[in-house]
Amino acid sequence: MKPTTARMLEELRQLTNGLVFSTEGDYYVDPFVWEPDEQGELTLDRLLEAEGYLEEVDIESVFPQNKQFPTETFREELFPEDEKQVELLKFLDSHCTEVQVYVVSKSDAPCKWAMDHPEEHSTVEPFEGFPIILAETKTGEWIGIAPEVKADFETRFGAKRLSTDCDPRLEQKLWQSAFRERERVPLTNRADCYVRFDTESLLESLNIPLHVGSLEGMTIAQWVSFSGEKLSKVEACQNRKASEISLVLARKIKQILLGMELYTRQFFEPDYSVERFVMRIADSKELLLCSLTDAVGFSRVCQFTELHDDDDVYDDDSPIEKSPTLEPLDNWLLSNLTNLQEYVVGCMSIYYLYNVGQNTDGDWVGVTTVGIWT
């Protein structure tokens, strides 16, 4: 470890000793270091893999899910949705040069009390998890498919999202509106309701009324086009840059996904059935993993937000009882690091936070903790 980084790590250890981040739970704050010389440049996909949120697995360990997924209602026979899984993988195997499966997962986090009482609370349960399928096309591009899990796309105190292709909150609202009206869509275009992929084709096929509060009477196309700014935010830019060969392949995949289901773990429960999907195309597997996990809502990169801001919102104790403030830590991060940003991992309720910046040697230094917002 470089001398500057080692010195900063020791300073952070002293600053964070016993320090607690309080939201709807109390969680310790720990130092975090990422050394590009040893670990490669810090990117969202590398962080997810290094911290255990993203793991490549054998396809046979996940699909078909009737045998592998740990549900209480264990099924021996293949159901139609399982047959669809087999059909999809066979199609990808015959039209792509490589097919890979990753498992995205996040566990419950031991709070301060649990860390201080390991004899009474030693288990860490999986909170959410789902498989994603990646395939390299014959043009060298990558297509990724993920289930549309329940996710809260908001950021802490409305912090600006960085490194994202579009605003996923607007994009998701568009698709949810389309899904509610799916029965009014011709069968040939029904897949558009089930797969968040290409905004332009969705608008062409889904000229149907909205029924969302004050928007009642407007069509989906009118709602999105009502503001050019909104439309530009919703558009999936990466998919528009894809080659025509990959776009044609993606449209065929959309039809196969129609009627398919994936079992996911959400809110500790391992048998959430999902029939809607997010699909992305990118120039590399690394870019695709970043784009896909961001579009699903599992991870995001945001502008740095001072941690002590949450103290003012959630700490209702009297000044005498109040835990040590996080303000000195925030000041240290702001004074010693550049390019500060916050990585957020988690779809709902439990969020792992990484507040990091670069030192003069190019290493990433900062802290990690957990926030609970339900």
mmCIF file of C-alpha atoms in Angstrom:
data_model
loop_
_atom_site.group_PDB
_atom_site.id
_atom_site.type_symbol
_atom_site.label_atom_id
_atom_site.label_comp_id
_atom_site.label_asym_id
_atom_site.label_seq_id
_atom_site.Cartn_x
_atom_site.Cartn_y
_atom_site.Cartn_z
ATOM 1 C CA MET A 1 0.000 0.000 0.000
ATOM 2 C CA LYS A 2 1.319 3.439 -0.875
ATOM 3 C CA PRO A 3 2.483 5.571 2.077
ATOM 4 C CA THR A 4 -0.119 8.277 1.475
ATOM 5 C CA THR A 5 -2.934 5.717 1.318
ATOM 6 C CA ALA A 6 -1.658 3.915 4.421
ATOM 7 C CA ARG A 7 -1.552 7.194 6.361
ATOM 8 C CA MET A 8 -5.101 8.087 5.255
ATOM 9 C CA LEU A 9 -6.365 4.629 6.194
ATOM 10 C CA GLU A 10 -4.975 5.022 9.702
ATOM 11 C CA GLU A 11 -6.571 8.466 10.016
ATOM 12 C CA LEU A 12 -9.906 7.033 8.895
ATOM 13 C CA ARG A 13 -9.637 4.208 11.411
ATOM 14 C CA GLN A 14 -9.277 6.764 14.169
ATOM 15 C CA LEU A 15 -12.091 8.943 12.839
ATOM 16 C CA THR A 16 -14.527 6.031 12.424
ATOM 17 C CA ASN A 17 -13.719 4.173 15.639
ATOM 18 C CA GLY A 18 -17.142 3.538 17.184
ATOM 19 C CA LEU A 19 -18.775 5.961 14.742
ATOM 20 C CA VAL A 20 -22.387 5.172 13.851
ATOM 21 C CA PHE A 21 -24.502 6.142 10.827
ATOM 22 C CA SER A 22 -28.094 6.498 12.050
ATOM 23 C CA THR A 23 -31.097 6.308 9.738
ATOM 24 C CA GLU A 24 -33.906 3.871 10.574
ATOM 25 C CA GLY A 25 -31.203 1.777 12.217
ATOM 26 C CA ASP A 26 -27.725 2.292 13.622
ATOM 27 C CA TYR A 27 -24.780 0.940 11.628
ATOM 28 C CA TYR A 28 -21.063 1.273 12.122
ATOM 29 C CA VAL A 29 -18.975 3.283 9.675
ATOM 30 C CA ASP A 30 -15.861 1.497 8.382
ATOM 31 C CA PRO A 31 -12.862 2.670 6.318
ATOM 32 C CA PHE A 32 -12.701 1.638 2.680
ATOM 33 C CA VAL A 33 -9.739 1.573 0.295
ATOM 34 C CA TRP A 34 -9.563 0.632 -3.390
ATOM 35 C CA GLU A 35 -6.110 0.412 -5.009
ATOM 36 C CA PRO A 36 -6.292 0.556 -8.830
ATOM 37 C CA ASP A 37 -2.747 -0.811 -9.167
ATOM 38 C CA GLU A 38 -3.881 -4.002 -7.451
ATOM 39 C CA GLN A 39 -7.617 -4.171 -8.167
ATOM 40 C CA GLY A 40 -7.994 -2.320 -11.471
ATOM 41 C CA GLU A 41 -9.818 0.964 -11.943
ATOM 42 C CA LEU A 42 -12.804 1.394 -9.638
ATOM 43 C CA THR A 43 -15.976 0.756 -11.624
ATOM 44 C CA LEU A 44 -19.462 -0.196 -10.524
ATOM 45 C CA ASP A 45 -19.212 -3.775 -11.801
ATOM 46 C CA ARG A 46 -15.818 -4.340 -10.139
ATOM 47 C CA LEU A 47 -17.090 -2.957 -6.852
ATOM 48 C CA LEU A 48 -20.140 -5.236 -6.972
ATOM 49 C CA GLU A 49 -17.987 -8.291 -7.684
ATOM 50 C CA ALA A 50 -15.298 -7.449 -5.127
ATOM 51 C CA GLU A 51 -17.860 -6.857 -2.365
ATOM 52 C CA GLY A 52 -19.785 -10.048 -3.139
ATOM 53 C CA TYR A 53 -22.963 -8.549 -4.621
ATOM 54 C CA LEU A 54 -22.327 -9.943 -8.091
ATOM 55 C CA GLU A 55 -21.125 -13.472 -8.811
ATOM 56 C CA GLU A 56 -20.760 -15.419 -12.040
ATOM 57 C CA VAL A 57 -22.215 -18.932 -11.713
ATOM 58 C CA ASP A 58 -22.655 -22.005 -13.868
ATOM 59 C CA ILE A 59 -25.822 -21.827 -15.942
ATOM 60 C CA GLU A 60 -26.807 -25.283 -14.731
ATOM 61 C CA SER A 61 -26.796 -24.056 -11.124
ATOM 62 C CA VAL A 62 -29.665 -21.666 -11.870
ATOM 63 C CA PHE A 63 -31.620 -22.840 -14.905
ATOM 64 C CA PRO A 64 -34.176 -24.216 -15.285
ATOM 65 C CA GLN A 65 -35.382 -22.836 -11.980
ATOM 66 C CA ASN A 66 -37.860 -25.624 -11.295
ATOM 67 C CA LYS A 67 -34.952 -27.706 -9.952
ATOM 68 C CA GLN A 68 -32.450 -25.164 -8.711
ATOM 69 C CA PHE A 69 -34.372 -22.319 -7.108
ATOM 70 C CA PRO A 70 -34.940 -22.927 -3.364
ATOM 71 C CA THR A 71 -38.689 -22.418 -3.123
ATOM 72 C CA GLU A 72 -40.955 -24.032 -0.580
ATOM 73 C CA THR A 73 -43.218 -25.235 -3.387
ATOM 74 C CA PHE A 74 -40.581 -27.421 -5.020
ATOM 75 C CA ARG A 75 -41.580 -28.570 -8.514
ATOM 76 C CA GLU A 76 -40.201 -31.593 -10.313
ATOM 77 C CA GLU A 77 -41.971 -31.021 -13.609
ATOM 78 C CA LEU A 78 -41.294 -28.175 -16.016
ATOM 79 C CA PHE A 79 -43.991 -25.518 -16.128
ATOM 80 C CA PRO A 80 -44.524 -23.390 -19.270
ATOM 81 C CA GLU A 81 -42.426 -20.574 -17.837
ATOM 82 C CA ASP A 82 -39.587 -23.006 -17.175
ATOM 83 C CA GLU A 83 -39.806 -24.245 -20.745
ATOM 84 C CA LYS A 84 -39.427 -20.620 -21.787
ATOM 85 C CA GLN A 85 -36.201 -20.392 -19.780
ATOM 86 C CA VAL A 86 -34.842 -23.408 -21.634
ATOM 87 C CA GLU A 87 -35.979 -21.944 -24.964
ATOM 88 C CA LEU A 88 -34.252 -18.630 -24.213
ATOM 89 C CA LEU A 89 -30.939 -20.230 -23.279
ATOM 90 C CA LYS A 90 -31.000 -22.482 -26.342
ATOM 91 C CA PHE A 91 -31.707 -19.472 -28.561
ATOM 92 C CA LEU A 92 -28.862 -17.470 -27.052
ATOM 93 C CA ASP A 93 -26.505 -20.421 -27.285
ATOM 94 C CA SER A 94 -27.232 -20.850 -31.000
ATOM 95 C CA HIS A 95 -27.111 -17.138 -31.925
ATOM 96 C CA CYS A 96 -24.375 -15.831 -29.634
ATOM 97 C CA THR A 97 -20.724 -16.678 -29.112
ATOM 98 C CA GLU A 98 -20.941 -16.876 -25.295
ATOM 99 C CA VAL A 99 -23.660 -17.003 -22.646
ATOM 100 C CA GLN A 100 -23.037 -16.249 -18.962
ATOM 101 C CA VAL A 101 -25.228 -16.136 -15.874
ATOM 102 C CA TYR A 102 -24.632 -13.930 -12.840
ATOM 103 C CA VAL A 103 -26.426 -13.899 -9.522
ATOM 104 C CA VAL A 104 -27.054 -10.450 -8.053
ATOM 105 C CA SER A 105 -27.700 -10.546 -4.320
ATOM 106 C CA LYS A 106 -27.659 -8.516 -1.123
ATOM 107 C CA SER A 107 -27.986 -9.703 2.460
ATOM 108 C CA ASP A 108 -29.491 -8.172 5.533
ATOM 109 C CA ALA A 109 -26.888 -6.096 7.334
ATOM 110 C CA PRO A 110 -25.971 -6.632 10.994
ATOM 111 C CA CYS A 111 -26.749 -3.382 12.801
ATOM 112 C CA LYS A 112 -24.722 -1.891 15.652
ATOM 113 C CA TRP A 113 -26.650 -3.874 18.257
ATOM 114 C CA ALA A 114 -26.151 -7.156 16.370
ATOM 115 C CA MET A 115 -22.440 -6.452 15.922
ATOM 116 C CA ASP A 116 -22.142 -5.790 19.653
ATOM 117 C CA HIS A 117 -24.129 -8.927 20.591
ATOM 118 C CA PRO A 118 -22.947 -11.666 18.176
ATOM 119 C CA GLU A 119 -23.975 -14.398 20.601
ATOM 120 C CA GLU A 120 -27.619 -13.304 20.292
ATOM 121 C CA HIS A 121 -27.713 -12.392 16.606
ATOM 122 C CA SER A 122 -25.219 -14.246 14.423
ATOM 123 C CA THR A 123 -27.185 -14.938 11.237
ATOM 124 C CA VAL A 124 -27.163 -12.760 8.129
ATOM 125 C CA GLU A 125 -30.107 -13.556 5.862
ATOM 126 C CA PRO A 126 -30.337 -12.969 2.102
ATOM 127 C CA PHE A 127 -32.622 -9.987 1.576
ATOM 128 C CA GLU A 128 -32.846 -9.858 -2.215
ATOM 129 C CA GLY A 129 -31.361 -11.697 -5.155
ATOM 130 C CA PHE A 130 -31.987 -12.512 -8.784
ATOM 131 C CA PRO A 131 -30.212 -13.979 -11.816
ATOM 132 C CA ILE A 132 -29.147 -11.998 -14.873
ATOM 133 C CA ILE A 133 -28.246 -13.471 -18.260
ATOM 134 C CA LEU A 134 -25.504 -12.031 -20.461
ATOM 135 C CA ALA A 135 -24.735 -13.038 -24.030
ATOM 136 C CA GLU A 136 -22.016 -11.872 -26.407
ATOM 137 C CA THR A 137 -23.312 -11.354 -29.937
ATOM 138 C CA LYS A 138 -21.429 -12.233 -33.096
ATOM 139 C CA THR A 139 -20.687 -8.515 -33.568
ATOM 140 C CA GLY A 140 -18.857 -8.409 -30.214
ATOM 141 C CA GLU A 141 -21.611 -6.545 -28.401
ATOM 142 C CA TRP A 142 -23.297 -7.842 -25.255
ATOM 143 C CA ILE A 143 -27.005 -8.288 -24.538
ATOM 144 C CA GLY A 144 -28.173 -8.501 -20.921
ATOM 145 C CA ILE A 145 -31.496 -9.613 -19.442
ATOM 146 C CA ALA A 146 -32.621 -9.056 -15.837
ATOM 147 C CA PRO A 147 -35.976 -9.405 -14.071
ATOM 148 C CA GLU A 148 -37.711 -6.141 -13.207
ATOM 149 C CA VAL A 149 -37.588 -6.455 -9.435
ATOM 150 C CA LYS A 150 -39.197 -4.068 -6.992
ATOM 151 C CA ALA A 151 -36.862 -1.112 -6.546
ATOM 152 C CA ASP A 152 -36.835 2.404 -5.199
ATOM 153 C CA PHE A 153 -34.911 4.568 -7.652
ATOM 154 C CA GLU A 154 -34.741 7.617 -5.414
ATOM 155 C CA THR A 155 -31.352 8.875 -4.262
ATOM 156 C CA ARG A 156 -30.323 10.157 -0.840
ATOM 157 C CA PHE A 157 -31.597 13.737 -0.490
ATOM 158 C CA GLY A 158 -32.171 13.835 -4.251
ATOM 159 C CA ALA A 159 -28.465 13.510 -5.072
ATOM 160 C CA LYS A 160 -27.626 13.629 -8.765
ATOM 161 C CA ARG A 161 -27.117 10.239 -10.388
ATOM 162 C CA LEU A 162 -23.820 9.823 -12.253
ATOM 163 C CA SER A 163 -22.856 7.480 -15.108
ATOM 164 C CA THR A 164 -26.390 6.542 -16.119
ATOM 165 C CA ASP A 165 -27.890 6.236 -19.606
ATOM 166 C CA CYS A 166 -31.295 7.618 -18.655
ATOM 167 C CA ASP A 167 -33.500 8.473 -15.711
ATOM 168 C CA PRO A 168 -34.679 4.992 -14.614
ATOM 169 C CA ARG A 169 -37.512 6.435 -12.517
ATOM 170 C CA LEU A 170 -39.199 7.972 -15.579
ATOM 171 C CA GLU A 171 -38.380 4.933 -17.664
ATOM 172 C CA GLN A 172 -39.948 2.582 -15.127
ATOM 173 C CA LYS A 173 -43.077 4.757 -14.859
ATOM 174 C CA LEU A 174 -43.490 4.548 -18.631
ATOM 175 C CA TRP A 175 -43.269 0.768 -18.651
ATOM 176 C CA GLN A 176 -45.563 0.373 -15.644
ATOM 177 C CA SER A 177 -48.181 2.454 -17.421
ATOM 178 C CA ALA A 178 -47.807 0.306 -20.517
ATOM 179 C CA PHE A 179 -48.092 -2.898 -18.509
ATOM 180 C CA ARG A 180 -51.360 -1.826 -16.923
ATOM 181 C CA GLU A 181 -52.855 -1.468 -20.407
ATOM 182 C CA ARG A 182 -51.232 -4.559 -21.926
ATOM 183 C CA GLU A 183 -54.520 -6.290 -22.762
ATOM 184 C CA ARG A 184 -55.334 -3.489 -25.206
ATOM 185 C CA VAL A 185 -52.101 -4.037 -27.126
ATOM 186 C CA PRO A 186 -52.026 -6.237 -30.259
ATOM 187 C CA LEU A 187 -50.442 -9.624 -29.610
ATOM 188 C CA THR A 188 -47.624 -8.858 -32.034
ATOM 189 C CA ASN A 189 -46.530 -5.934 -29.838
ATOM 190 C CA ARG A 190 -47.329 -7.430 -26.440
ATOM 191 C CA ALA A 191 -43.656 -8.049 -25.624
ATOM 192 C CA ASP A 192 -43.106 -4.282 -25.435
ATOM 193 C CA CYS A 193 -45.163 -4.259 -22.222
ATOM 194 C CA TYR A 194 -43.009 -6.922 -20.622
ATOM 195 C CA VAL A 195 -39.500 -5.804 -21.592
ATOM 196 C CA ARG A 196 -37.971 -2.402 -20.881
ATOM 197 C CA PHE A 197 -35.677 -2.041 -23.828
ATOM 198 C CA ASP A 198 -36.419 0.333 -26.661
ATOM 199 C CA THR A 199 -38.517 3.420 -25.990
ATOM 200 C CA GLU A 200 -39.038 4.250 -29.634
ATOM 201 C CA SER A 201 -40.591 0.880 -30.533
ATOM 202 C CA LEU A 202 -42.703 0.985 -27.379
ATOM 203 C CA LEU A 203 -44.190 4.344 -28.322
ATOM 204 C CA GLU A 204 -44.935 3.130 -31.832
ATOM 205 C CA SER A 205 -46.883 0.126 -30.592
ATOM 206 C CA LEU A 206 -48.454 1.471 -27.400
ATOM 207 C CA ASN A 207 -50.575 4.441 -28.390
ATOM 208 C CA ILE A 208 -53.003 3.686 -25.558
ATOM 209 C CA PRO A 209 -54.631 5.867 -22.861
ATOM 210 C CA LEU A 210 -53.085 6.464 -19.481
ATOM 211 C CA HIS A 211 -55.147 6.379 -16.303
ATOM 212 C CA VAL A 212 -52.801 7.871 -13.740
ATOM 213 C CA GLY A 213 -54.412 10.686 -11.759
ATOM 214 C CA SER A 214 -54.311 13.971 -13.621
ATOM 215 C CA LEU A 215 -52.847 12.265 -16.689
ATOM 216 C CA GLU A 216 -56.100 10.447 -17.431
ATOM 217 C CA GLY A 217 -57.045 10.771 -21.060
ATOM 218 C CA MET A 218 -53.484 11.150 -22.330
ATOM 219 C CA THR A 219 -51.835 8.369 -24.260
ATOM 220 C CA ILE A 220 -48.458 6.978 -23.307
ATOM 221 C CA ALA A 221 -46.948 8.560 -26.395
ATOM 222 C CA GLN A 222 -48.493 11.929 -25.511
ATOM 223 C CA TRP A 223 -47.294 11.712 -21.912
ATOM 224 C CA VAL A 224 -43.687 11.004 -22.874
ATOM 225 C CA SER A 225 -43.708 13.522 -25.723
ATOM 226 C CA PHE A 226 -45.419 16.171 -23.590
ATOM 227 C CA SER A 227 -41.971 17.438 -22.674
ATOM 228 C CA GLY A 228 -38.965 17.055 -24.917
ATOM 229 C CA GLU A 229 -36.846 17.084 -21.774
ATOM 230 C CA LYS A 230 -38.733 14.091 -20.367
ATOM 231 C CA LEU A 231 -38.384 12.165 -23.600
ATOM 232 C CA SER A 232 -34.644 12.752 -23.731
ATOM 233 C CA LYS A 233 -34.325 11.507 -20.157
ATOM 234 C CA VAL A 234 -36.300 8.334 -20.841
ATOM 235 C CA GLU A 235 -34.536 7.282 -24.006
ATOM 236 C CA ALA A 236 -32.198 4.305 -23.596
ATOM 237 C CA CYS A 237 -29.163 5.805 -25.311
ATOM 238 C CA GLN A 238 -26.918 2.758 -25.277
ATOM 239 C CA ASN A 239 -29.454 0.622 -27.094
ATOM 240 C CA ARG A 240 -29.738 3.237 -29.833
ATOM 241 C CA LYS A 241 -26.005 2.913 -30.508
ATOM 242 C CA ALA A 242 -26.209 -0.852 -30.949
ATOM 243 C CA SER A 243 -25.668 -2.476 -34.336
ATOM 244 C CA GLU A 244 -28.711 -3.451 -36.363
ATOM 245 C CA ILE A 245 -27.724 -7.122 -36.035
ATOM 246 C CA SER A 246 -27.882 -6.926 -32.234
ATOM 247 C CA LEU A 247 -31.125 -4.933 -32.334
ATOM 248 C CA VAL A 248 -32.775 -7.570 -34.518
ATOM 249 C CA LEU A 249 -31.548 -10.275 -32.145
ATOM 250 C CA ALA A 250 -32.893 -8.325 -29.165
ATOM 251 C CA ARG A 251 -36.335 -8.021 -30.755
ATOM 252 C CA LYS A 252 -36.460 -11.806 -31.181
ATOM 253 C CA ILE A 253 -35.424 -12.258 -27.560
ATOM 254 C CA LYS A 254 -38.275 -9.964 -26.478
ATOM 255 C CA GLN A 255 -40.777 -12.351 -28.029
ATOM 256 C CA ILE A 256 -39.246 -15.319 -26.225
ATOM 257 C CA LEU A 257 -39.388 -13.460 -22.902
ATOM 258 C CA LEU A 258 -43.133 -13.014 -23.338
ATOM 259 C CA GLY A 259 -44.686 -15.592 -21.010
ATOM 260 C CA MET A 260 -41.447 -16.407 -19.207
ATOM 261 C CA GLU A 261 -41.074 -16.018 -15.446
ATOM 262 C CA LEU A 262 -38.077 -15.804 -13.136
ATOM 263 C CA TYR A 263 -38.150 -16.545 -9.447
ATOM 264 C CA THR A 264 -36.361 -13.951 -7.343
ATOM 265 C CA ARG A 265 -35.726 -13.274 -3.674
ATOM 266 C CA GLN A 266 -37.264 -10.046 -2.405
ATOM 267 C CA PHE A 267 -37.786 -8.948 1.216
ATOM 268 C CA PHE A 268 -36.281 -12.278 2.444
ATOM 269 C CA GLU A 269 -38.878 -14.295 0.480
ATOM 270 C CA PRO A 270 -37.332 -16.645 -2.149
ATOM 271 C CA ASP A 271 -40.358 -17.201 -4.372
ATOM 272 C CA TYR A 272 -41.254 -13.859 -5.970
ATOM 273 C CA SER A 273 -42.301 -14.630 -9.526
ATOM 274 C CA VAL A 274 -41.343 -11.919 -12.030
ATOM 275 C CA GLU A 275 -42.721 -11.784 -15.565
ATOM 276 C CA ARG A 276 -41.319 -8.422 -16.661
ATOM 277 C CA PHE A 277 -37.750 -7.830 -17.731
ATOM 278 C CA VAL A 278 -35.111 -5.209 -18.417
ATOM 279 C CA MET A 279 -32.858 -5.700 -21.429
ATOM 280 C CA ARG A 280 -29.771 -3.726 -22.410
ATOM 281 C CA ILE A 281 -27.105 -3.785 -25.118
ATOM 282 C CA ALA A 282 -23.560 -2.522 -24.521
ATOM 283 C CA ASP A 283 -20.158 -2.632 -26.206
ATOM 284 C CA SER A 284 -18.580 -4.690 -23.408
ATOM 285 C CA LYS A 285 -19.614 -7.002 -20.608
ATOM 286 C CA GLU A 286 -18.329 -4.522 -18.031
ATOM 287 C CA LEU A 287 -20.443 -1.674 -19.413
ATOM 288 C CA LEU A 288 -23.432 -3.985 -19.644
ATOM 289 C CA LEU A 289 -23.187 -5.060 -16.002
ATOM 290 C CA CYS A 290 -23.075 -1.403 -14.940
ATOM 291 C CA SER A 291 -25.976 -0.429 -17.208
ATOM 292 C CA LEU A 292 -28.154 -3.399 -16.299
ATOM 293 C CA THR A 293 -27.771 -3.222 -12.516
ATOM 294 C CA ASP A 294 -28.415 0.527 -12.701
ATOM 295 C CA ALA A 295 -31.515 0.098 -14.887
ATOM 296 C CA VAL A 296 -32.934 -2.560 -12.563
ATOM 297 C CA GLY A 297 -32.362 -0.303 -9.573
ATOM 298 C CA PHE A 298 -29.900 -2.535 -7.706
ATOM 299 C CA SER A 299 -26.984 -0.126 -7.845
ATOM 300 C CA ARG A 300 -26.262 3.463 -8.719
ATOM 301 C CA VAL A 301 -23.458 6.004 -8.654
ATOM 302 C CA CYS A 302 -24.406 9.363 -7.157
ATOM 303 C CA GLN A 303 -22.790 12.650 -6.292
ATOM 304 C CA PHE A 304 -21.296 12.773 -2.811
ATOM 305 C CA THR A 305 -23.729 13.667 -0.043
ATOM 306 C CA GLU A 306 -22.441 14.456 3.425
ATOM 307 C CA LEU A 307 -23.240 11.674 5.863
ATOM 308 C CA HIS A 308 -23.997 13.971 8.797
ATOM 309 C CA ASP A 309 -27.019 15.340 6.904
ATOM 310 C CA ASP A 310 -28.872 12.176 7.935
ATOM 311 C CA ASP A 311 -28.051 12.798 11.602
ATOM 312 C CA ASP A 312 -30.219 15.897 11.541
ATOM 313 C CA VAL A 313 -33.136 13.947 10.070
ATOM 314 C CA TYR A 314 -33.076 10.703 12.050
ATOM 315 C CA ASP A 315 -31.403 11.410 15.399
ATOM 316 C CA ASP A 316 -34.169 12.454 17.808
ATOM 317 C CA ASP A 317 -32.088 12.041 20.985
ATOM 318 C CA SER A 318 -31.271 14.944 23.222
ATOM 319 C CA PRO A 319 -27.920 16.692 22.657
ATOM 320 C CA ILE A 320 -26.485 14.905 25.706
ATOM 321 C CA GLU A 321 -27.456 11.437 24.426
ATOM 322 C CA LYS A 322 -26.723 12.115 20.787
ATOM 323 C CA SER A 323 -24.098 9.865 19.179
ATOM 324 C CA PRO A 324 -20.807 11.428 17.983
ATOM 325 C CA THR A 325 -21.432 13.560 14.927
ATOM 326 C CA LEU A 326 -20.301 12.517 11.469
ATOM 327 C CA GLU A 327 -19.396 16.082 10.526
ATOM 328 C CA PRO A 328 -15.630 15.719 11.246
ATOM 329 C CA LEU A 329 -15.560 12.683 8.961
ATOM 330 C CA ASP A 330 -17.348 14.586 6.206
ATOM 331 C CA ASN A 331 -14.895 17.461 6.571
ATOM 332 C CA TRP A 332 -11.951 15.051 6.350
ATOM 333 C CA LEU A 333 -13.322 13.489 3.140
ATOM 334 C CA LEU A 334 -13.944 16.910 1.594
ATOM 335 C CA SER A 335 -10.506 18.229 2.579
ATOM 336 C CA ASN A 336 -8.368 15.246 1.574
ATOM 337 C CA LEU A 337 -10.043 13.711 -1.483
ATOM 338 C CA THR A 338 -11.138 14.698 -4.955
ATOM 339 C CA ASN A 339 -13.748 13.257 -7.318
ATOM 340 C CA LEU A 340 -15.970 12.345 -4.367
ATOM 341 C CA GLN A 341 -18.962 10.152 -5.123
ATOM 342 C CA GLU A 342 -21.342 7.733 -3.443
ATOM 343 C CA TYR A 343 -21.990 4.171 -4.605
ATOM 344 C CA VAL A 344 -25.366 2.840 -3.466
ATOM 345 C CA VAL A 345 -26.137 -0.891 -3.529
ATOM 346 C CA GLY A 346 -29.621 -2.289 -2.955
ATOM 347 C CA CYS A 347 -33.088 -2.151 -4.481
ATOM 348 C CA MET A 348 -35.205 -1.551 -1.398
ATOM 349 C CA SER A 349 -35.018 -0.711 2.317
ATOM 350 C CA ILE A 350 -31.425 -1.803 3.035
ATOM 351 C CA TYR A 351 -28.748 0.176 1.202
ATOM 352 C CA TYR A 352 -24.999 -0.366 1.376
ATOM 353 C CA LEU A 353 -23.204 2.966 0.927
ATOM 354 C CA TYR A 354 -19.658 3.631 -0.261
ATOM 355 C CA ASN A 355 -18.552 7.266 0.027
ATOM 356 C CA VAL A 356 -15.178 7.487 -1.680
ATOM 357 C CA GLY A 357 -12.809 9.870 -3.407
ATOM 358 C CA GLN A 358 -9.298 9.828 -4.843
ATOM 359 C CA ASN A 359 -6.116 10.834 -3.077
ATOM 360 C CA THR A 360 -3.021 12.336 -4.702
ATOM 361 C CA ASP A 361 -1.705 8.850 -5.566
ATOM 362 C CA GLY A 362 -4.887 7.923 -7.444
ATOM 363 C CA ASP A 363 -6.153 5.417 -4.862
ATOM 364 C CA TRP A 364 -9.797 5.507 -3.804
ATOM 365 C CA VAL A 365 -10.260 6.129 -0.100
ATOM 366 C CA GLY A 366 -13.392 6.603 1.968
ATOM 367 C CA VAL A 367 -15.925 4.862 4.163
ATOM 368 C CA THR A 368 -18.672 2.299 3.867
ATOM 369 C CA THR A 369 -21.810 1.912 5.971
ATOM 370 C CA VAL A 370 -25.478 0.944 5.720
ATOM 371 C CA GLY A 371 -28.596 3.098 5.475
ATOM 372 C CA ILE A 372 -32.125 1.895 6.159
ATOM 373 C CA TRP A 373 -34.978 3.716 4.438
ATOM 374 C CA THR A 374 -38.324 1.915 4.318
#
